[in-house]
PDB file of C-alpha atoms and ligand atoms in Angstrom:
ATOM      1  CA  MET V   1      76.521  87.859  92.810  1.00 94.00           C
ATOM      2  CA  LEU V   2      76.410  89.494  96.223  1.00 96.00           C
ATOM      3  CA  LYS V   3      73.771  92.078  97.056  1.00 97.00           C
ATOM      4  CA  LEU V   4      73.328  94.019 100.269  1.00 97.00           C
ATOM      5  CA  LYS V   5      70.051  95.918 100.504  1.00 98.00           C
ATOM      6  CA  ASP V   6      69.383  98.533 103.187  1.00 98.00           C
ATOM      7  CA  VAL V   7      71.482  96.659 105.748  1.00 98.00           C
ATOM      8  CA  HIS V   8      71.478  97.922 109.345  1.00 98.00           C
ATOM      9  CA  THR V   9      73.902  96.541 111.939  1.00 97.00           C
ATOM     10  CA  TYR V  10      74.196  97.422 115.615  1.00 97.00           C
ATOM     11  CA  TYR V  11      76.706  96.778 118.379  1.00 96.00           C
ATOM     12  CA  GLY V  12      74.424  97.287 121.377  1.00 95.00           C
ATOM     13  CA  ASN V  13      73.275 100.891 121.006  1.00 94.00           C
ATOM     14  CA  ILE V  14      75.866 101.738 118.366  1.00 95.00           C
ATOM     15  CA  HIS V  15      74.259 101.939 114.937  1.00 97.00           C
ATOM     16  CA  ALA V  16      77.296 100.922 112.857  1.00 97.00           C
ATOM     17  CA  LEU V  17      75.632 100.307 109.457  1.00 98.00           C
ATOM     18  CA  LYS V  18      72.774 102.685 108.758  1.00 98.00           C
ATOM     19  CA  GLY V  19      71.103 101.168 105.741  1.00 97.00           C
ATOM     20  CA  ILE V  20      73.831 100.290 103.277  1.00 97.00           C
ATOM     21  CA  SER V  21      73.156  98.890  99.835  1.00 97.00           C
ATOM     22  CA  LEU V  22      75.842  97.598  97.535  1.00 96.00           C
ATOM     23  CA  GLU V  23      76.383  95.013  94.862  1.00 96.00           C
ATOM     24  CA  VAL V  24      79.336  92.862  93.865  1.00 96.00           C
ATOM     25  CA  ILE V  25      79.185  91.482  90.337  1.00 95.00           C
ATOM     26  CA  GLU V  26      80.767  88.119  89.479  1.00 95.00           C
ATOM     27  CA  GLY V  27      84.394  88.485  88.364  1.00 95.00           C
ATOM     28  CA  GLU V  28      84.816  92.001  89.741  1.00 95.00           C
ATOM     29  CA  VAL V  29      87.265  93.523  92.160  1.00 96.00           C
ATOM     30  CA  ILE V  30      85.284  95.885  94.393  1.00 97.00           C
ATOM     31  CA  SER V  31      86.851  98.229  96.911  1.00 97.00           C
ATOM     32  CA  LEU V  32      85.109  99.803  99.859  1.00 97.00           C
ATOM     33  CA  ILE V  33      87.055 102.748 101.217  1.00 95.00           C
ATOM     34  CA  GLY V  34      86.473 105.047 104.165  1.00 93.00           C
ATOM     35  CA  ALA V  35      88.027 106.549 107.282  1.00 89.00           C
ATOM     36  CA  ASN V  36      88.579 104.811 110.633  1.00 89.00           C
ATOM     37  CA  GLY V  37      85.309 103.725 112.150  1.00 92.00           C
ATOM     38  CA  ALA V  38      83.261 104.278 108.966  1.00 94.00           C
ATOM     39  CA  GLY V  39      81.900 100.735 109.160  1.00 96.00           C
ATOM     40  CA  LYS V  40      84.020  98.944 106.563  1.00 95.00           C
ATOM     41  CA  SER V  41      84.934  95.905 108.679  1.00 94.00           C
ATOM     42  CA  THR V  42      81.381  95.720 109.957  1.00 96.00           C
ATOM     43  CA  THR V  43      80.180  95.507 106.359  1.00 97.00           C
ATOM     44  CA  LEU V  44      82.393  92.466 105.753  1.00 95.00           C
ATOM     45  CA  MET V  45      81.529  90.832 109.065  1.00 94.00           C
ATOM     46  CA  THR V  46      77.824  91.344 108.441  1.00 96.00           C
ATOM     47  CA  THR V  47      78.174  89.880 104.954  1.00 96.00           C
ATOM     48  CA  CYS V  48      79.717  86.701 106.300  1.00 92.00           C
ATOM     49  CA  GLY V  49      77.302  86.374 109.208  1.00 93.00           C
ATOM     50  CA  ILE V  50      79.753  87.085 112.031  1.00 93.00           C
ATOM     51  CA  VAL V  51      77.853  90.205 113.111  1.00 94.00           C
ATOM     52  CA  PRO V  52      74.119  89.865 112.388  1.00 94.00           C
ATOM     53  CA  ALA V  53      72.179  92.373 110.305  1.00 96.00           C
ATOM     54  CA  LYS V  54      69.241  93.727 112.264  1.00 96.00           C
ATOM     55  CA  LYS V  55      67.388  94.982 109.187  1.00 97.00           C
ATOM     56  CA  GLY V  56      67.761  94.655 105.440  1.00 97.00           C
ATOM     57  CA  SER V  57      68.836  91.719 103.315  1.00 97.00           C
ATOM     58  CA  ILE V  58      71.939  90.042 101.934  1.00 97.00           C
ATOM     59  CA  GLU V  59      71.702  87.853  98.874  1.00 97.00           C
ATOM     60  CA  PHE V  60      74.343  85.583  97.376  1.00 97.00           C
ATOM     61  CA  LYS V  61      73.640  84.247  93.889  1.00 96.00           C
ATOM     62  CA  GLY V  62      69.946  84.862  94.450  1.00 95.00           C
ATOM     63  CA  GLN V  63      69.859  83.056  97.814  1.00 96.00           C
ATOM     64  CA  ASP V  64      68.950  84.963 100.970  1.00 97.00           C
ATOM     65  CA  ILE V  65      71.870  84.579 103.395  1.00 97.00           C
ATOM     66  CA  THR V  66      70.913  87.385 105.797  1.00 96.00           C
ATOM     67  CA  HIS V  67      70.388  85.106 108.776  1.00 93.00           C
ATOM     68  CA  MET V  68      72.499  82.147 107.689  1.00 94.00           C
ATOM     69  CA  PRO V  69      75.184  80.954 110.191  1.00 94.00           C
ATOM     70  CA  SER V  70      78.683  81.940 109.132  1.00 91.00           C
ATOM     71  CA  ASP V  71      79.905  78.340 108.645  1.00 90.00           C
ATOM     72  CA  GLU V  72      77.097  77.793 106.119  1.00 93.00           C
ATOM     73  CA  ILE V  73      78.075  81.029 104.365  1.00 94.00           C
ATOM     74  CA  VAL V  74      81.674  79.779 104.081  1.00 91.00           C
ATOM     75  CA  LYS V  75      80.379  76.552 102.519  1.00 90.00           C
ATOM     76  CA  LEU V  76      78.630  78.615  99.847  1.00 94.00           C
ATOM     77  CA  GLY V  77      82.020  80.015  98.829  1.00 93.00           C
ATOM     78  CA  ILE V  78      82.275  83.332 100.670  1.00 94.00           C
ATOM     79  CA  CYS V  79      85.608  83.430 102.410  1.00 93.00           C
ATOM     80  CA  GLN V  80      87.033  86.215 104.542  1.00 91.00           C
ATOM     81  CA  VAL V  81      90.635  87.192 105.229  1.00 89.00           C
ATOM     82  CA  PRO V  82      90.168  89.080 108.501  1.00 82.00           C
ATOM     83  CA  GLU V  83      91.894  92.272 109.534  1.00 78.00           C
ATOM     84  CA  GLY V  84      95.132  91.455 111.360  1.00 75.00           C
ATOM     85  CA  ARG V  85      95.560  88.182 109.418  1.00 74.00           C
ATOM     86  CA  ARG V  86      94.884  85.691 112.234  1.00 83.00           C
ATOM     87  CA  ILE V  87      96.781  82.747 110.872  1.00 89.00           C
ATOM     88  CA  PHE V  88      97.462  79.748 113.128  1.00 93.00           C
ATOM     89  CA  PRO V  89     100.803  80.774 114.709  1.00 93.00           C
ATOM     90  CA  TYR V  90     101.890  77.324 115.916  1.00 95.00           C
ATOM     91  CA  LEU V  91     101.082  75.510 112.695  1.00 96.00           C
ATOM     92  CA  THR V  92     103.520  75.521 109.812  1.00 96.00           C
ATOM     93  CA  VAL V  93     102.843  77.352 106.572  1.00 96.00           C
ATOM     94  CA  ALA V  94     101.842  74.070 104.886  1.00 96.00           C
ATOM     95  CA  GLU V  95      99.552  73.127 107.788  1.00 96.00           C
ATOM     96  CA  ASN V  96      97.898  76.566 107.672  1.00 95.00           C
ATOM     97  CA  LEU V  97      97.222  75.985 103.981  1.00 96.00           C
ATOM     98  CA  ASP V  98      95.801  72.524 104.717  1.00 94.00           C
ATOM     99  CA  MET V  99      93.434  74.127 107.218  1.00 93.00           C
ATOM    100  CA  GLY V 100      92.145  76.386 104.454  1.00 92.00           C
ATOM    101  CA  ALA V 101      91.133  73.290 102.500  1.00 92.00           C
ATOM    102  CA  PHE V 102      89.520  71.425 105.417  1.00 87.00           C
ATOM    103  CA  LEU V 103      86.052  71.429 103.842  1.00 85.00           C
ATOM    104  CA  ARG V 104      87.407  69.789 100.670  1.00 86.00           C
ATOM    105  CA  ASN V 105      88.325  66.199  99.884  1.00 87.00           C
ATOM    106  CA  ASP V 106      89.488  66.517  96.254  1.00 92.00           C
ATOM    107  CA  THR V 107      93.107  65.684  97.072  1.00 90.00           C
ATOM    108  CA  ASP V 108      94.545  66.221  93.562  1.00 92.00           C
ATOM    109  CA  GLU V 109      92.891  69.599  93.188  1.00 91.00           C
ATOM    110  CA  ILE V 110      94.030  70.628  96.677  1.00 94.00           C
ATOM    111  CA  LYS V 111      97.596  69.817  95.651  1.00 94.00           C
ATOM    112  CA  LYS V 112      97.189  71.921  92.484  1.00 94.00           C
ATOM    113  CA  ASP V 113      95.860  74.834  94.515  1.00 94.00           C
ATOM    114  CA  MET V 114      98.748  74.541  96.930  1.00 94.00           C
ATOM    115  CA  ASP V 115     101.186  74.697  94.017  1.00 95.00           C
ATOM    116  CA  TYR V 116      99.282  77.708  92.682  1.00 94.00           C
ATOM    117  CA  VAL V 117      99.546  79.679  95.950  1.00 94.00           C
ATOM    118  CA  TYR V 118     103.226  78.766  96.216  1.00 96.00           C
ATOM    119  CA  SER V 119     103.688  80.123  92.700  1.00 94.00           C
ATOM    120  CA  LEU V 120     101.947  83.368  93.719  1.00 92.00           C
ATOM    121  CA  PHE V 121     104.084  83.693  96.851  1.00 93.00           C
ATOM    122  CA  PRO V 122     107.356  81.748  96.369  1.00 94.00           C
ATOM    123  CA  ILE V 123     108.533  82.890  99.807  1.00 94.00           C
ATOM    124  CA  LEU V 124     105.795  80.717 101.333  1.00 96.00           C
ATOM    125  CA  ALA V 125     107.144  77.686  99.495  1.00 96.00           C
ATOM    126  CA  GLU V 126     110.575  78.396 100.972  1.00 96.00           C
ATOM    127  CA  ARG V 127     109.020  78.727 104.410  1.00 96.00           C
ATOM    128  CA  ARG V 128     106.592  75.818 104.144  1.00 96.00           C
ATOM    129  CA  ASN V 129     107.891  74.075 107.269  1.00 97.00           C
ATOM    130  CA  GLN V 130     108.223  77.219 109.347  1.00 96.00           C
ATOM    131  CA  ALA V 131     105.651  78.104 112.049  1.00 96.00           C
ATOM    132  CA  GLY V 132     103.196  80.733 110.834  1.00 95.00           C
ATOM    133  CA  GLY V 133     103.758  82.917 113.886  1.00 94.00           C
ATOM    134  CA  THR V 134     107.441  83.340 113.026  1.00 95.00           C
ATOM    135  CA  LEU V 135     106.722  84.842 109.585  1.00 94.00           C
ATOM    136  CA  SER V 136     107.031  88.583 108.972  1.00 91.00           C
ATOM    137  CA  GLY V 137     103.835  90.652 108.842  1.00 89.00           C
ATOM    138  CA  GLY V 138     103.867  90.692 105.056  1.00 90.00           C
ATOM    139  CA  GLU V 139     104.451  86.940 104.843  1.00 92.00           C
ATOM    140  CA  GLN V 140     101.590  86.372 107.285  1.00 93.00           C
ATOM    141  CA  GLN V 141      99.298  88.442 105.065  1.00 90.00           C
ATOM    142  CA  MET V 142     100.405  86.331 102.083  1.00 92.00           C
ATOM    143  CA  LEU V 143      99.669  83.203 104.102  1.00 95.00           C
ATOM    144  CA  ALA V 144      96.254  84.482 105.190  1.00 94.00           C
ATOM    145  CA  ILE V 145      95.288  85.205 101.566  1.00 93.00           C
ATOM    146  CA  SER V 146      96.686  81.847 100.447  1.00 94.00           C
ATOM    147  CA  ARG V 147      94.849  79.955 103.180  1.00 94.00           C
ATOM    148  CA  ALA V 148      91.593  81.573 102.056  1.00 92.00           C
ATOM    149  CA  LEU V 149      92.350  80.638  98.428  1.00 93.00           C
ATOM    150  CA  MET V 150      92.749  77.002  99.490  1.00 94.00           C
ATOM    151  CA  ALA V 151      88.999  76.989 100.142  1.00 92.00           C
ATOM    152  CA  ARG V 152      88.471  77.850  96.431  1.00 92.00           C
ATOM    153  CA  PRO V 153      86.232  80.782  97.301  1.00 93.00           C
ATOM    154  CA  LYS V 154      83.748  82.240  94.866  1.00 94.00           C
ATOM    155  CA  VAL V 155      84.093  85.568  96.649  1.00 95.00           C
ATOM    156  CA  LEU V 156      87.172  86.547  98.586  1.00 95.00           C
ATOM    157  CA  LEU V 157      86.580  89.221 101.245  1.00 95.00           C
ATOM    158  CA  LEU V 158      89.764  91.047 102.224  1.00 95.00           C
ATOM    159  CA  ASP V 159      89.758  93.242 105.325  1.00 94.00           C
ATOM    160  CA  GLU V 160      92.554  95.859 105.196  1.00 92.00           C
ATOM    161  CA  PRO V 161      95.226  93.761 103.490  1.00 90.00           C
ATOM    162  CA  SER V 162      97.644  96.711 103.761  1.00 89.00           C
ATOM    163  CA  LEU V 163      97.367  97.115 107.537  1.00 87.00           C
ATOM    164  CA  GLY V 164     100.741  97.601 109.215  1.00 84.00           C
ATOM    165  CA  LEU V 165     102.791  96.579 106.172  1.00 87.00           C
ATOM    166  CA  ALA V 166     105.650  98.376 104.419  1.00 87.00           C
ATOM    167  CA  PRO V 167     104.618 100.171 101.187  1.00 89.00           C
ATOM    168  CA  ILE V 168     106.663  97.844  98.979  1.00 90.00           C
ATOM    169  CA  ILE V 169     104.951  94.751 100.441  1.00 89.00           C
ATOM    170  CA  VAL V 170     101.534  96.378 100.134  1.00 90.00           C
ATOM    171  CA  LYS V 171     102.173  97.021  96.427  1.00 91.00           C
ATOM    172  CA  GLN V 172     103.222  93.418  95.934  1.00 90.00           C
ATOM    173  CA  ILE V 173     100.107  92.150  97.694  1.00 90.00           C
ATOM    174  CA  PHE V 174      97.814  94.329  95.598  1.00 93.00           C
ATOM    175  CA  ARG V 175      99.566  93.141  92.418  1.00 92.00           C
ATOM    176  CA  ILE V 176      98.850  89.552  93.442  1.00 91.00           C
ATOM    177  CA  ILE V 177      95.242  90.347  94.375  1.00 92.00           C
ATOM    178  CA  LYS V 178      94.732  91.577  90.787  1.00 92.00           C
ATOM    179  CA  LYS V 179      96.468  88.480  89.452  1.00 91.00           C
ATOM    180  CA  ILE V 180      94.201  86.156  91.467  1.00 92.00           C
ATOM    181  CA  ASN V 181      91.178  87.950  90.027  1.00 93.00           C
ATOM    182  CA  GLU V 182      92.567  87.637  86.499  1.00 91.00           C
ATOM    183  CA  ASP V 183      93.872  84.036  86.754  1.00 87.00           C
ATOM    184  CA  GLN V 184      90.904  82.455  88.481  1.00 81.00           C
ATOM    185  CA  SER V 185      88.078  84.977  87.908  1.00 85.00           C
ATOM    186  CA  THR V 186      87.737  85.034  91.683  1.00 92.00           C
ATOM    187  CA  THR V 187      85.435  87.845  92.717  1.00 96.00           C
ATOM    188  CA  ILE V 188      87.185  90.049  95.254  1.00 96.00           C
ATOM    189  CA  PHE V 189      85.713  92.491  97.753  1.00 97.00           C
ATOM    190  CA  ILE V 190      88.375  94.629  99.469  1.00 96.00           C
ATOM    191  CA  VAL V 191      87.875  96.894 102.440  1.00 95.00           C
ATOM    192  CA  GLU V 192      90.759  99.345 102.719  1.00 93.00           C
ATOM    193  CA  GLN V 193      92.019 102.581 104.199  1.00 88.00           C
ATOM    194  CA  ASN V 194      94.726 102.743 101.545  1.00 89.00           C
ATOM    195  CA  ALA V 195      92.311 104.279  99.046  1.00 92.00           C
ATOM    196  CA  ASN V 196      94.929 104.835  96.372  1.00 91.00           C
ATOM    197  CA  LEU V 197      95.908 101.197  95.902  1.00 91.00           C
ATOM    198  CA  ALA V 198      92.435  99.849  96.605  1.00 94.00           C
ATOM    199  CA  LEU V 199      90.806 102.029  93.932  1.00 95.00           C
ATOM    200  CA  LYS V 200      93.602 101.377  91.438  1.00 93.00           C
ATOM    201  CA  ALA V 201      93.005  97.631  91.783  1.00 92.00           C
ATOM    202  CA  ALA V 202      89.210  97.880  91.628  1.00 95.00           C
ATOM    203  CA  HIS V 203      86.750  97.740  88.771  1.00 95.00           C
ATOM    204  CA  ARG V 204      84.300  99.628  90.968  1.00 97.00           C
ATOM    205  CA  GLY V 205      84.424 101.235  94.370  1.00 97.00           C
ATOM    206  CA  TYR V 206      82.226 102.464  97.184  1.00 97.00           C
ATOM    207  CA  VAL V 207      82.971 105.239  99.646  1.00 96.00           C
ATOM    208  CA  MET V 208      81.641 104.907 103.153  1.00 96.00           C
ATOM    209  CA  GLU V 209      81.240 107.525 105.893  1.00 95.00           C
ATOM    210  CA  ASN V 210      79.675 107.051 109.313  1.00 95.00           C
ATOM    211  CA  GLY V 211      77.838 103.873 108.419  1.00 97.00           C
ATOM    212  CA  ILE V 212      76.439 104.954 105.070  1.00 97.00           C
ATOM    213  CA  ILE V 213      77.597 104.678 101.457  1.00 97.00           C
ATOM    214  CA  THR V 214      78.140 108.184 100.125  1.00 95.00           C
ATOM    215  CA  LEU V 215      79.566 107.536  96.658  1.00 95.00           C
ATOM    216  CA  THR V 216      79.960 104.764  94.128  1.00 96.00           C
ATOM    217  CA  ASP V 217      81.582 104.701  90.696  1.00 96.00           C
ATOM    218  CA  THR V 218      84.317 102.956  88.741  1.00 96.00           C
ATOM    219  CA  GLY V 219      87.672 102.826  90.523  1.00 94.00           C
ATOM    220  CA  ALA V 220      89.134 105.227  87.928  1.00 94.00           C
ATOM    221  CA  ASN V 221      86.307 107.766  88.273  1.00 96.00           C
ATOM    222  CA  LEU V 222      86.511 107.711  92.055  1.00 95.00           C
ATOM    223  CA  MET V 223      90.243 108.377  91.835  1.00 94.00           C
ATOM    224  CA  ALA V 224      89.515 111.403  89.662  1.00 94.00           C
ATOM    225  CA  ASN V 225      86.718 112.675  91.943  1.00 92.00           C
ATOM    226  CA  GLU V 226      87.756 115.933  93.674  1.00 91.00           C
ATOM    227  CA  ASP V 227      86.082 115.042  97.011  1.00 90.00           C
ATOM    228  CA  VAL V 228      87.715 111.602  97.061  1.00 91.00           C
ATOM    229  CA  LYS V 229      91.075 113.116  96.160  1.00 91.00           C
ATOM    230  CA  LYS V 230      90.863 115.595  99.034  1.00 89.00           C
ATOM    231  CA  ALA V 231      89.471 113.249 101.665  1.00 88.00           C
ATOM    232  CA  TYR V 232      91.172 109.952 100.874  1.00 85.00           C
ATOM    233  CA  LEU V 233      94.016 110.376  98.413  1.00 84.00           C
ATOM    234  CA  GLY V 234      95.789 113.308 100.076  1.00 78.00           C
ATOM    235  CA  ILE V 235      95.876 115.263  96.791  1.00 69.00           C
TER     236      ILE V 235
HETATM  237  P1  ATP U 301      88.875 100.775 110.691  1.00 53.77           P
HETATM  238  O1  ATP U 301      89.326 101.201 109.348  1.00 53.77           O
HETATM  239  O2  ATP U 301      89.419 101.631 111.796  1.00 53.77           O
HETATM  240  O3  ATP U 301      89.020  99.305 110.946  1.00 53.77           O
HETATM  241  P2  ATP U 301      86.066 100.481 109.967  1.00 53.77           P
HETATM  242  O4  ATP U 301      85.618 101.407 108.883  1.00 53.77           O
HETATM  243  O5  ATP U 301      86.391  99.086 109.581  1.00 53.77           O
HETATM  244  O6  ATP U 301      87.281 101.135 110.751  1.00 53.77           O
HETATM  245  P3  ATP U 301      84.295  99.319 111.913  1.00 53.77           P
HETATM  246  O7  ATP U 301      85.379  98.547 112.594  1.00 53.77           O
HETATM  247  O8  ATP U 301      83.354  98.606 111.058  1.00 53.77           O
HETATM  248  O9  ATP U 301      84.938 100.516 111.075  1.00 53.77           O
HETATM  249  O10 ATP U 301      83.508 100.130 113.034  1.00 53.77           O
HETATM  250  C1  ATP U 301      82.292 100.853 112.775  1.00 53.77           C
HETATM  251  C2  ATP U 301      81.771 101.422 114.081  1.00 53.77           C
HETATM  252  O11 ATP U 301      81.329 100.360 114.931  1.00 53.77           O
HETATM  253  C3  ATP U 301      82.803 102.203 114.876  1.00 53.77           C
HETATM  254  O12 ATP U 301      82.162 103.312 115.458  1.00 53.77           O
HETATM  255  C4  ATP U 301      83.281 101.224 115.940  1.00 53.77           C
HETATM  256  O13 ATP U 301      83.681 101.887 117.110  1.00 53.77           O
HETATM  257  C5  ATP U 301      82.032 100.398 116.169  1.00 53.77           C
HETATM  258  N1  ATP U 301      82.366  99.003 116.541  1.00 53.77           N
HETATM  259  C6  ATP U 301      83.074  98.111 115.805  1.00 53.77           C
HETATM  260  N2  ATP U 301      83.193  96.936 116.435  1.00 53.77           N
HETATM  261  C7  ATP U 301      82.529  97.085 117.608  1.00 53.77           C
HETATM  262  C8  ATP U 301      82.283  96.218 118.723  1.00 53.77           C
HETATM  263  N3  ATP U 301      82.726  94.961 118.733  1.00 53.77           N
HETATM  264  N4  ATP U 301      81.590  96.726 119.756  1.00 53.77           N
HETATM  265  C9  ATP U 301      81.120  97.996 119.758  1.00 53.77           C
HETATM  266  N5  ATP U 301      81.316  98.854 118.737  1.00 53.77           N
HETATM  267  C10 ATP U 301      82.009  98.409 117.675  1.00 53.77           C
END
């Protein structure tokens, strides 16, 4: 569904992605793990056209999107939940969700999707008239994921959904990420430092170090890999 081939990305002189290749198959949950500064966020931002690839190619469903503007990429169904959530703080929960659906005009289906995200995260239904900026960190992450779902993405890109959240909330969020994949067959591409949860949730995973992919396997095999255990799982 999504294919990155020998992608190179630079920030000025900094060579952040040094020729990465990876593939996301329709219906999968894929996790990309790695240490701080490995290039995980850059991989997502390059995929959705926010940071341009200098070399290599990115294909979505057979279409070359390497140099496509990011708004066009969103219209194709690739939707990112950025690191740090970035919801609209002065809009209510319901208004934030409406914003997620702004490219759609199928009112009945939008209403169904809103009910669906409220069923995933009942706390958001309770808080529907509350300003987004007054939600807790975990609730804001729930809202950010829900807002992205309102666009009915074909691929959901999640950048560090666990960042700054209590372990119990992180577990809940990962449970729901799996549920979204199962309920709607939404393809999910997660970038995470919490390797344990990210690999547990994933069909397949990639390990990234210093701008290159060093390992790929099923989530289960990566969790059993001695190098991964030592470097990322603290075992
Ligand atoms: P983290 O888990 O800490 O978010 P990451 O794996 O997502 O790290 P990136 O944020 O993709 O890593 O960063 C990859 C490299 O690119 C790092 O060396 C970082 O310092 C550099 N970098 C990222 N954003 C910029 C930027 N806007 N300008 C210059 N360098 C950047």
